[in-house]
CSV table of C-alpha atoms in Angstrom, one decimal:
chain,number,residue,atom,x,y,z
A,1,MET,CA,-354.4,-158.1,46.8
A,2,ASP,CA,-357.4,-158.6,44.5
A,3,ALA,CA,-360.5,-160.6,44.6
A,4,THR,CA,-359.0,-163.6,42.8
A,5,THR,CA,-356.6,-164.3,45.6
A,6,SER,CA,-358.7,-163.1,48.5
A,7,GLY,CA,-361.8,-165.2,47.8
A,8,THR,CA,-364.0,-162.2,47.2
A,9,PRO,CA,-366.5,-163.0,44.4
A,10,THR,CA,-365.9,-161.2,41.1
A,11,VAL,CA,-368.5,-159.1,39.3
A,12,GLN,CA,-369.4,-159.6,35.7
A,13,TYR,CA,-369.8,-156.5,33.5
A,14,HIS,CA,-372.1,-156.7,30.5
A,15,ASN,CA,-374.4,-153.7,29.8
A,16,LEU,CA,-375.2,-150.9,32.1
A,17,PRO,CA,-378.0,-148.6,31.0
A,18,ASP,CA,-377.8,-144.9,32.1
A,19,GLN,CA,-379.5,-144.3,35.4
A,20,PRO,CA,-379.1,-142.1,38.5
A,21,ILE,CA,-376.5,-143.2,41.0
A,22,THR,CA,-379.3,-143.3,43.7
A,23,ALA,CA,-381.1,-145.9,41.7
A,24,ILE,CA,-378.0,-148.1,41.6
A,25,VAL,CA,-377.4,-147.8,45.3
A,26,ALA,CA,-381.1,-148.4,46.2
A,27,ALA,CA,-381.4,-151.5,44.0
A,28,PRO,CA,-378.2,-153.4,43.8
A,29,VAL,CA,-378.0,-156.3,41.4
A,30,SER,CA,-375.5,-159.1,41.1
A,31,ALA,CA,-374.5,-158.5,37.5
A,32,PHE,CA,-374.0,-155.0,36.0
A,33,LEU,CA,-374.6,-154.4,32.3
A,34,ARG,CA,-372.3,-152.0,30.5
A,35,GLN,CA,-371.9,-151.2,26.8
A,36,VAL,CA,-368.5,-149.5,27.1
A,37,ARG,CA,-366.0,-150.8,29.6
A,38,HIS,CA,-363.7,-147.8,30.0
A,39,CYS,CA,-361.0,-149.8,31.9
A,40,PHE,CA,-360.7,-152.4,29.1
A,41,GLY,CA,-361.6,-150.3,26.0
A,42,ASP,CA,-364.1,-152.1,23.7
A,43,SER,CA,-363.1,-155.7,24.3
A,44,THR,CA,-365.5,-158.5,24.9
A,45,PRO,CA,-367.1,-158.3,28.4
A,46,GLY,CA,-365.5,-160.5,31.0
A,47,GLU,CA,-364.6,-160.7,34.7
A,48,PHE,CA,-362.9,-157.7,36.4
A,49,PRO,CA,-361.2,-158.4,39.7
A,50,LEU,CA,-362.3,-155.9,42.4
A,51,ALA,CA,-359.9,-154.7,45.0
A,52,ALA,CA,-360.2,-156.7,48.3
A,53,ASN,CA,-359.6,-153.5,50.2
A,54,PRO,CA,-362.1,-150.8,49.4
A,55,SER,CA,-359.8,-147.9,50.3
A,56,ILE,CA,-359.7,-146.4,46.8
A,57,VAL,CA,-359.0,-142.7,46.4
A,58,LEU,CA,-362.2,-141.3,44.9
A,59,HIS,CA,-360.4,-138.7,42.8
A,60,ALA,CA,-358.2,-141.3,41.2
A,61,THR,CA,-361.0,-143.6,40.3
A,62,CYS,CA,-363.3,-140.9,39.0
A,63,SER,CA,-360.5,-139.5,36.9
A,64,PHE,CA,-359.8,-143.0,35.6
A,65,PHE,CA,-363.3,-143.9,34.6
A,66,ARG,CA,-364.1,-140.5,33.1
A,67,GLN,CA,-362.7,-141.5,29.7
A,68,PRO,CA,-361.3,-144.6,27.9
A,69,ALA,CA,-358.0,-145.8,29.2
A,70,ASN,CA,-354.9,-145.4,27.0
A,71,PHE,CA,-353.3,-148.7,27.7
A,72,ALA,CA,-354.0,-152.4,27.2
A,73,PRO,CA,-356.0,-154.4,29.7
A,74,GLU,CA,-354.2,-155.3,33.0
A,75,TYR,CA,-356.4,-158.1,34.2
A,76,GLU,CA,-354.3,-158.8,37.3
A,77,LEU,CA,-354.5,-155.2,38.7
A,78,SER,CA,-356.9,-153.9,41.2
A,79,ILE,CA,-359.0,-150.8,40.5
A,80,SER,CA,-356.8,-148.6,42.6
A,81,GLU,CA,-353.7,-149.9,40.8
A,82,LEU,CA,-355.3,-149.2,37.4
A,83,ALA,CA,-356.3,-145.7,38.5
A,84,ALA,CA,-352.7,-145.0,39.8
A,85,LEU,CA,-351.3,-146.2,36.4
A,86,ASP,CA,-353.7,-144.0,34.6
A,87,MET,CA,-352.6,-141.0,36.6
A,88,CYS,CA,-348.9,-141.8,36.2
A,89,GLN,CA,-349.4,-141.7,32.4
A,90,ARG,CA,-350.5,-138.0,32.7
A,91,ARG,CA,-347.2,-137.0,34.3
A,92,ALA,CA,-344.8,-135.2,31.9
A,93,ILE,CA,-341.8,-137.3,33.1
A,94,PHE,CA,-343.6,-140.6,32.8
A,95,LYS,CA,-345.1,-140.1,29.3
A,96,PRO,CA,-341.9,-140.6,27.2
A,97,MET,CA,-340.9,-143.8,29.1
A,98,THR,CA,-340.9,-147.1,27.3
A,99,ASP,CA,-342.7,-150.1,28.7
A,100,GLU,CA,-339.4,-151.6,29.9
A,101,GLU,CA,-338.4,-148.3,31.6
A,102,ARG,CA,-341.8,-148.1,33.3
A,103,GLN,CA,-341.6,-151.6,34.6
A,104,SER,CA,-338.1,-150.9,35.9
A,105,LEU,CA,-339.3,-147.8,37.7
A,106,LYS,CA,-342.2,-149.8,39.2
A,107,HIS,CA,-339.8,-152.4,40.5
A,108,ARG,CA,-337.5,-149.7,41.9
A,109,CYS,CA,-340.4,-148.0,43.7
A,110,GLY,CA,-341.5,-151.1,45.4
A,111,GLY,CA,-343.6,-153.0,42.8
A,112,SER,CA,-346.8,-150.9,42.9
A,113,TRP,CA,-348.1,-148.2,40.5
A,114,LYS,CA,-349.4,-146.4,43.6
A,115,LEU,CA,-345.9,-146.1,44.9
A,116,VAL,CA,-344.7,-144.9,41.4
A,117,LEU,CA,-347.4,-142.2,41.5
A,118,ARG,CA,-346.3,-141.1,45.0
A,119,PHE,CA,-342.7,-140.9,43.7
A,120,LEU,CA,-343.7,-138.8,40.7
A,121,LEU,CA,-345.9,-136.5,42.8
A,122,ALA,CA,-343.2,-136.1,45.5
A,123,GLY,CA,-340.7,-135.0,42.8
A,124,GLU,CA,-343.1,-132.4,41.4
A,125,ALA,CA,-343.8,-131.0,44.8
A,126,CYS,CA,-340.3,-130.5,46.1
A,127,CYS,CA,-338.6,-129.6,42.8
A,128,ARG,CA,-341.5,-127.6,41.3
A,129,ARG,CA,-341.0,-129.3,37.9
A,130,GLU,CA,-342.9,-127.9,34.9
A,131,LYS,CA,-343.4,-124.6,36.7
A,132,SER,CA,-341.5,-121.2,36.7
A,133,GLN,CA,-338.6,-120.8,39.1
A,134,ALA,CA,-335.9,-118.4,40.2
A,135,ILE,CA,-332.4,-119.6,41.2
A,136,ALA,CA,-330.0,-117.4,43.1
A,137,GLY,CA,-326.4,-118.3,42.7
A,138,PRO,CA,-323.2,-116.8,44.1
A,139,GLY,CA,-323.0,-113.7,42.0
A,140,HIS,CA,-325.6,-114.4,39.3
A,141,SER,CA,-329.2,-115.5,39.0
A,142,ILE,CA,-331.3,-117.6,36.7
A,143,ALA,CA,-335.1,-117.4,36.0
A,144,VAL,CA,-337.0,-120.1,34.2
A,145,THR,CA,-340.5,-119.3,33.0
A,146,SER,CA,-343.4,-121.7,32.8
A,147,SER,CA,-343.1,-121.8,29.0
A,148,GLY,CA,-339.4,-122.9,29.3
A,149,ALA,CA,-337.6,-119.6,28.5
A,150,VAL,CA,-334.5,-118.8,30.5
A,151,TYR,CA,-333.3,-115.4,31.7
A,152,SER,CA,-330.0,-114.6,33.5
A,153,PHE,CA,-328.4,-111.6,35.1
A,154,GLY,CA,-325.5,-110.7,37.4
A,155,SER,CA,-321.8,-111.5,37.4
A,156,ASN,CA,-320.5,-113.0,34.1
A,157,SER,CA,-316.7,-113.3,34.5
A,158,SER,CA,-316.8,-116.9,33.4
A,159,GLY,CA,-319.6,-116.7,30.9
A,160,GLN,CA,-322.1,-118.1,33.3
A,161,LEU,CA,-324.9,-116.0,32.0
A,162,GLY,CA,-324.9,-117.8,28.7
A,163,HIS,CA,-325.1,-114.7,26.5
A,164,GLY,CA,-321.9,-115.5,24.4
A,165,ASN,CA,-319.7,-113.0,26.3
A,166,THR,CA,-318.2,-112.3,29.7
A,167,GLU,CA,-319.8,-108.9,30.3
A,168,GLU,CA,-321.9,-108.3,33.4
A,169,ASP,CA,-325.6,-107.7,32.9
A,170,TRP,CA,-327.7,-106.5,35.8
A,171,ARG,CA,-331.0,-106.7,34.0
A,172,PRO,CA,-332.6,-110.1,33.1
A,173,GLN,CA,-331.8,-111.0,29.5
A,174,GLN,CA,-333.2,-114.1,27.7
A,175,ILE,CA,-330.7,-116.7,26.6
A,176,ARG,CA,-331.5,-116.6,22.9
A,177,SER,CA,-329.4,-119.6,21.9
A,178,LEU,CA,-332.0,-121.8,23.7
A,179,GLN,CA,-334.9,-120.9,21.5
A,180,GLY,CA,-336.8,-124.0,20.6
A,181,ILE,CA,-335.6,-125.8,23.7
A,182,ARG,CA,-338.0,-126.0,26.7
A,183,ILE,CA,-336.0,-125.7,30.0
A,184,ILE,CA,-337.6,-127.0,33.2
A,185,GLN,CA,-334.8,-126.9,35.8
A,186,ALA,CA,-331.7,-124.8,36.5
A,187,ALA,CA,-328.8,-124.9,38.9
A,188,ALA,CA,-326.3,-122.0,39.5
A,189,GLY,CA,-322.9,-122.4,41.1
A,190,ALA,CA,-319.7,-120.3,41.4
A,191,GLY,CA,-319.0,-119.3,37.9
A,192,ARG,CA,-321.1,-122.0,36.2
A,193,THR,CA,-324.7,-122.8,35.3
A,194,MET,CA,-326.5,-126.0,34.3
A,195,LEU,CA,-330.0,-126.2,32.6
A,196,ILE,CA,-332.2,-129.2,32.1
A,197,SER,CA,-334.7,-129.5,29.3
A,198,ASP,CA,-338.0,-131.3,29.2
A,199,ALA,CA,-336.3,-134.0,27.1
A,200,GLY,CA,-333.9,-134.7,29.9
A,201,ARG,CA,-330.8,-133.1,28.2
A,202,VAL,CA,-328.3,-131.1,30.3
A,203,TYR,CA,-326.8,-127.9,29.1
A,204,ALA,CA,-323.8,-126.3,30.9
A,205,PHE,CA,-321.9,-123.1,30.6
A,206,GLY,CA,-319.4,-121.0,32.5
A,207,LYS,CA,-316.4,-122.7,33.9
A,208,ASP,CA,-315.6,-125.8,31.8
A,209,SER,CA,-315.2,-128.1,34.9
A,210,PHE,CA,-318.1,-129.7,36.8
A,211,GLY,CA,-316.5,-128.8,40.1
A,212,GLU,CA,-313.6,-126.7,41.4
A,213,ALA,CA,-310.5,-128.8,41.9
A,214,GLU,CA,-309.7,-129.6,45.5
A,215,TYR,CA,-306.4,-127.6,45.5
A,216,GLY,CA,-307.5,-124.6,43.4
A,217,VAL,CA,-306.8,-126.0,39.9
A,218,GLN,CA,-309.7,-125.0,37.6
A,219,GLY,CA,-310.6,-125.4,34.0
A,220,THR,CA,-309.0,-122.8,31.8
A,221,LYS,CA,-311.7,-122.9,29.0
A,222,LEU,CA,-314.7,-120.7,29.4
A,223,VAL,CA,-318.0,-121.7,27.8
A,224,THR,CA,-320.1,-118.6,27.2
A,225,THR,CA,-323.2,-120.2,25.6
A,226,PRO,CA,-325.2,-123.3,26.7
A,227,GLN,CA,-323.6,-126.5,25.4
A,228,PRO,CA,-325.1,-130.0,25.8
A,229,VAL,CA,-323.2,-132.3,28.2
A,230,GLU,CA,-322.4,-135.3,26.0
A,231,SER,CA,-321.4,-137.6,28.9
A,232,LEU,CA,-325.1,-137.3,30.1
A,233,LYS,CA,-326.8,-138.0,26.7
A,234,ASP,CA,-327.8,-141.5,27.7
A,235,ILE,CA,-329.3,-140.4,31.1
A,236,PHE,CA,-332.7,-138.6,31.3
A,237,VAL,CA,-331.9,-135.9,33.9
A,238,VAL,CA,-334.6,-134.1,35.8
A,239,GLN,CA,-332.5,-132.1,38.3
A,240,ALA,CA,-328.9,-130.8,38.9
A,241,ALA,CA,-327.2,-129.6,42.0
A,242,ILE,CA,-323.9,-127.7,42.0
A,243,GLY,CA,-321.8,-127.9,45.2
A,244,ASN,CA,-318.2,-126.9,46.0
A,245,PHE,CA,-315.8,-129.3,44.3
A,246,PHE,CA,-318.5,-131.5,42.7
A,247,THR,CA,-321.8,-131.5,40.8
A,248,ALA,CA,-324.7,-134.0,41.1
A,249,VAL,CA,-327.5,-134.9,38.7
A,250,LEU,CA,-330.7,-136.8,39.3
A,251,SER,CA,-332.3,-139.1,36.7
A,252,ARG,CA,-336.0,-139.5,36.2
A,253,GLU,CA,-335.7,-143.0,37.6
A,254,GLY,CA,-334.4,-141.6,40.8
A,255,ARG,CA,-330.7,-142.4,40.4
A,256,VAL,CA,-328.0,-140.0,41.5
A,257,TYR,CA,-324.8,-139.4,39.6
A,258,THR,CA,-321.9,-137.2,40.6
A,259,PHE,CA,-319.0,-135.5,38.8
A,260,SER,CA,-315.6,-134.7,40.3
A,261,TRP,CA,-314.4,-134.8,43.9
A,262,GLY,CA,-314.2,-138.5,43.9
A,263,LYS,CA,-310.6,-138.6,45.0
A,264,ASP,CA,-309.9,-140.9,48.0
A,265,SER,CA,-313.5,-142.2,47.6
A,266,LYS,CA,-315.0,-139.0,49.1
A,267,LEU,CA,-318.2,-139.7,47.2
A,268,GLY,CA,-317.9,-143.4,47.0
A,269,HIS,CA,-315.8,-143.5,43.9
A,270,LYS,CA,-312.2,-142.9,43.0
A,271,THR,CA,-311.9,-140.4,40.2
A,272,GLU,CA,-309.8,-137.2,39.5
A,273,PRO,CA,-311.2,-133.9,40.6
A,274,ASN,CA,-311.9,-132.7,37.1
A,275,ASP,CA,-313.4,-135.9,35.8
A,276,VAL,CA,-316.4,-135.1,33.5
A,277,GLU,CA,-317.8,-138.7,33.4
A,278,PRO,CA,-320.9,-139.2,35.6
A,279,GLN,CA,-320.4,-141.7,38.4
A,280,PRO,CA,-323.4,-143.4,40.0
A,281,LEU,CA,-323.8,-142.7,43.7
A,282,LEU,CA,-323.2,-146.1,45.3
A,283,GLY,CA,-324.3,-147.5,48.7
A,284,ALA,CA,-327.7,-147.3,50.3
A,285,LEU,CA,-329.4,-145.4,47.5
A,286,GLU,CA,-328.5,-147.8,44.7
A,287,ASN,CA,-332.0,-149.4,44.8
A,288,ILE,CA,-334.0,-146.6,46.5
A,289,PRO,CA,-335.5,-143.9,44.2
A,290,VAL,CA,-334.5,-140.3,45.0
A,291,VAL,CA,-336.9,-137.4,44.3
A,292,GLN,CA,-334.7,-134.4,45.1
A,293,ILE,CA,-331.0,-133.6,45.6
A,294,ALA,CA,-329.3,-130.6,47.3
A,295,ALA,CA,-325.6,-129.8,47.3
A,296,GLY,CA,-323.7,-127.6,49.7
A,297,TYR,CA,-320.0,-127.2,50.7
A,298,CYS,CA,-318.5,-130.6,50.0
A,299,TYR,CA,-321.7,-132.6,50.9
A,300,LEU,CA,-324.9,-133.8,49.2
A,301,LEU,CA,-328.4,-134.4,50.6
A,302,CYS,CA,-330.9,-136.8,48.9
A,303,LEU,CA,-334.6,-136.9,49.5
A,304,ALA,CA,-335.6,-140.6,49.0
A,305,CYS,CA,-339.0,-142.1,48.5
A,306,GLN,CA,-339.5,-145.5,50.1
A,307,PRO,CA,-342.6,-147.7,50.7
A,308,SER,CA,-342.4,-146.8,54.4
A,309,GLY,CA,-342.3,-143.0,53.6
A,310,MET,CA,-340.0,-140.2,52.8
A,311,SER,CA,-336.4,-140.0,54.2
A,312,VAL,CA,-333.2,-138.0,53.8
A,313,TYR,CA,-329.7,-139.4,53.2
A,314,SER,CA,-326.4,-137.4,53.4
A,315,VAL,CA,-322.9,-138.0,52.1
A,316,GLY,CA,-319.6,-136.1,52.0
A,317,CYS,CA,-317.9,-133.8,54.5
A,318,GLY,CA,-319.3,-133.8,58.0
A,319,LEU,CA,-317.6,-130.6,59.3
A,320,GLY,CA,-320.0,-128.5,61.4
A,321,GLY,CA,-322.4,-131.4,61.8
A,322,LYS,CA,-324.1,-130.6,58.5
A,323,LEU,CA,-324.6,-134.3,57.6
A,324,GLY,CA,-327.1,-134.6,60.5
A,325,HIS,CA,-325.9,-137.8,62.1
A,326,GLY,CA,-324.9,-136.4,65.5
A,327,SER,CA,-321.2,-136.2,64.7
A,328,ARG,CA,-318.8,-134.3,62.5
A,329,THR,CA,-317.3,-137.3,60.7
A,330,ASP,CA,-317.3,-137.7,56.9
A,331,GLU,CA,-319.5,-140.2,55.1
A,332,LYS,CA,-318.2,-141.8,51.9
A,333,TYR,CA,-321.5,-143.4,51.1
A,334,PRO,CA,-325.1,-142.1,51.6
A,335,ARG,CA,-326.3,-142.6,55.2
A,336,LEU,CA,-329.9,-142.3,56.5
A,337,ILE,CA,-330.5,-139.3,58.8
A,338,GLU,CA,-332.4,-141.1,61.5
A,339,GLN,CA,-333.5,-138.1,63.5
A,340,PHE,CA,-336.6,-137.5,61.4
A,341,GLN,CA,-338.1,-140.8,62.6
A,342,LEU,CA,-337.6,-139.7,66.2
A,343,LEU,CA,-339.3,-136.4,65.4
A,344,ASN,CA,-342.1,-138.2,63.6
A,345,LEU,CA,-341.6,-135.9,60.6
A,346,GLN,CA,-342.1,-136.8,57.0
A,347,PRO,CA,-339.5,-134.8,54.9
A,348,MET,CA,-341.0,-133.2,51.8
A,349,VAL,CA,-338.4,-130.6,50.7
A,350,VAL,CA,-334.7,-130.5,51.5
A,351,ALA,CA,-332.3,-127.5,51.1
A,352,ALA,CA,-328.5,-127.5,51.5
A,353,GLY,CA,-326.6,-124.3,52.3
A,354,ALA,CA,-322.9,-123.9,52.4
A,355,TRP,CA,-322.6,-125.1,56.0
A,356,HIS,CA,-326.1,-125.8,57.1
A,357,ALA,CA,-329.2,-127.6,55.9
A,358,ALA,CA,-333.0,-127.4,56.2
A,359,VAL,CA,-336.0,-129.6,55.7
A,360,VAL,CA,-339.8,-129.0,55.4
A,361,GLY,CA,-342.0,-131.7,56.7
A,362,ARG,CA,-345.4,-132.8,55.4
A,363,ASP,CA,-347.0,-131.2,58.5
A,364,GLY,CA,-345.3,-127.9,57.8
A,365,ARG,CA,-342.6,-128.0,60.4
A,366,VAL,CA,-339.1,-126.8,59.6
A,367,CYS,CA,-335.9,-128.5,60.8
A,368,THR,CA,-332.4,-127.1,60.5
A,369,TRP,CA,-329.0,-128.4,61.4
A,370,GLY,CA,-325.3,-127.7,60.8
A,371,TRP,CA,-323.2,-124.6,61.5
A,372,GLY,CA,-325.4,-122.0,63.2
A,373,ARG,CA,-323.3,-118.9,62.5
A,374,TYR,CA,-325.2,-115.6,62.4
A,375,GLY,CA,-328.3,-117.5,63.6
A,376,CYS,CA,-328.9,-119.1,60.2
A,377,LEU,CA,-330.5,-122.1,62.0
A,378,GLY,CA,-333.3,-120.0,63.5
A,379,HIS,CA,-332.8,-121.4,67.0
A,380,GLY,CA,-332.0,-118.1,68.7
A,381,ASN,CA,-328.3,-118.7,69.0
A,382,GLU,CA,-325.2,-119.4,66.9
A,383,GLU,CA,-324.6,-123.0,68.1
A,384,CYS,CA,-323.9,-125.9,65.8
A,385,GLU,CA,-326.6,-128.6,65.6
A,386,SER,CA,-325.4,-132.0,64.5
A,387,VAL,CA,-328.9,-133.5,64.1
A,388,PRO,CA,-332.0,-131.9,62.7
A,389,LYS,CA,-333.9,-129.7,65.2
A,390,VAL,CA,-337.3,-128.2,64.8
A,391,VAL,CA,-337.4,-124.4,64.5
A,392,GLU,CA,-339.7,-123.6,67.4
A,393,ALA,CA,-340.0,-119.9,66.3
A,394,LEU,CA,-342.0,-121.1,63.3
A,395,SER,CA,-344.3,-123.4,65.3
A,396,ASP,CA,-347.4,-121.3,64.2
A,397,VAL,CA,-346.3,-121.3,60.5
A,398,LYS,CA,-347.1,-124.1,58.1
A,399,ALA,CA,-344.2,-124.1,55.7
A,400,VAL,CA,-344.2,-125.4,52.2
A,401,HIS,CA,-340.8,-124.5,50.9
A,402,VAL,CA,-337.3,-123.6,52.2
A,403,ALA,CA,-334.1,-122.2,50.6
A,404,THR,CA,-330.7,-121.8,52.1
A,405,GLY,CA,-327.6,-119.7,51.3
A,406,ASP,CA,-324.2,-119.4,52.8
A,407,TYR,CA,-325.5,-118.2,56.2
A,408,THR,CA,-329.1,-117.4,55.4
A,409,THR,CA,-332.4,-119.3,55.4
A,410,PHE,CA,-335.7,-118.4,53.8
A,411,VAL,CA,-339.0,-120.2,54.5
A,412,VAL,CA,-342.2,-119.9,52.5
A,413,SER,CA,-345.5,-120.5,54.3
A,414,ASP,CA,-348.7,-122.0,52.8
A,415,ASP,CA,-350.3,-118.5,52.8
A,416,GLY,CA,-347.5,-117.0,50.8
A,417,ASP,CA,-345.6,-115.3,53.6
A,418,VAL,CA,-341.8,-115.4,53.6
A,419,TYR,CA,-339.6,-115.7,56.7
A,420,SER,CA,-335.8,-115.2,56.8
A,421,PHE,CA,-333.1,-115.5,59.3
A,422,GLY,CA,-329.3,-115.6,59.4
A,423,CYS,CA,-326.7,-113.1,58.2
A,424,GLY,CA,-328.3,-109.7,57.3
A,425,GLU,CA,-325.2,-108.1,55.8
A,426,SER,CA,-326.1,-105.9,52.8
A,427,ALA,CA,-329.8,-106.3,53.7
A,428,SER,CA,-329.7,-109.8,52.3
A,429,LEU,CA,-332.6,-110.9,54.5
A,430,GLY,CA,-334.9,-108.2,53.1
A,431,HIS,CA,-335.8,-106.7,56.5
A,432,ASN,CA,-334.6,-103.1,55.7
A,433,THR,CA,-332.7,-102.9,59.0
A,434,ALA,CA,-330.3,-100.2,57.9
A,435,GLY,CA,-327.3,-99.8,60.2
A,436,GLU,CA,-327.5,-103.3,61.7
A,437,GLY,CA,-324.6,-105.6,60.7
A,438,GLN,CA,-326.4,-108.9,61.3
């Protein structure tokens, strides 16, 4: 709400001579004079509606007024909305959007630039966009540098390393065919890899199908160098997640699309297992922006950004309680995991293992649920948990990130320490416990 609707008098800007801030506070005047109005560029001075609520983030407003704005006047916006719009325009994902796309995103986020900014910042925090990252897949690994170069190493029986052959390579080698293309995201699955560029294009290599067919039928063609996914050329993709039998991608507008495993409406659509056309994820998330996706064995988790806060939705196979709804039934459409509200926990990062899942909250708490084999849930036993449960052993740790494998879980704290639990076979937990099987 601004001053025009609240009845608060507006302030006229004309010319404001340079003077110390103490002088302004000590001797307030009814009309300020200003030669250059940064919020409106160099247009003729006029009225500027002040926000009725003075709860304006100081950093945002200071950043906004430090230099001339890069957009036309928005006379109906409050100062906080103008500052939020200015900060949105500095985000890498927001910059290339057209005015129509920006307005559509604003509507999707709840009709406020402050909500759009929160959506963009949440995506950067959980997915670590525009930063270096390492992705460990089943048999091979991918490393993306901050400059956008990609290195791969490990098993290569399907060409999933992207080097143009099927020879294993246990030392990181740069994928040369991607020179000139800046990669910001990567996903590694069984025998396949997907990369996302800063332009929103998706490149895939390895097995030629997006998901293993349900009854063992797989693609026969091997792609040994990164190839653009033509069916996604009209979608600006910011993240991909490879699960068993299906693959999911997330658009910059927060929409989720899935490939394969739609038979019998298992993901809300009826398609063949090897269908390569992206299908929008229908149901509760059609009009709610998603900031992160995570795929496990036949299920998908979505971290959504709503005006009321962050929330997690799950869809797919409920075996082992990994959907987090207190049961083991399947869900054909995304369903809200309500337990986080009962725990008073705001999810910030979500991870999906093969049979178990984990979430990091804004306050640093870690929740896990699903199949607890080998102690991968961190609750001191191997029991299944069908709803998210706080890991009490990490109560003195403020977590910032979490990663899950088949039966392993890794947690990163705010001071850089790493904690792991679950199956320790082949020293996979990094504890150097030689001779111990688990």
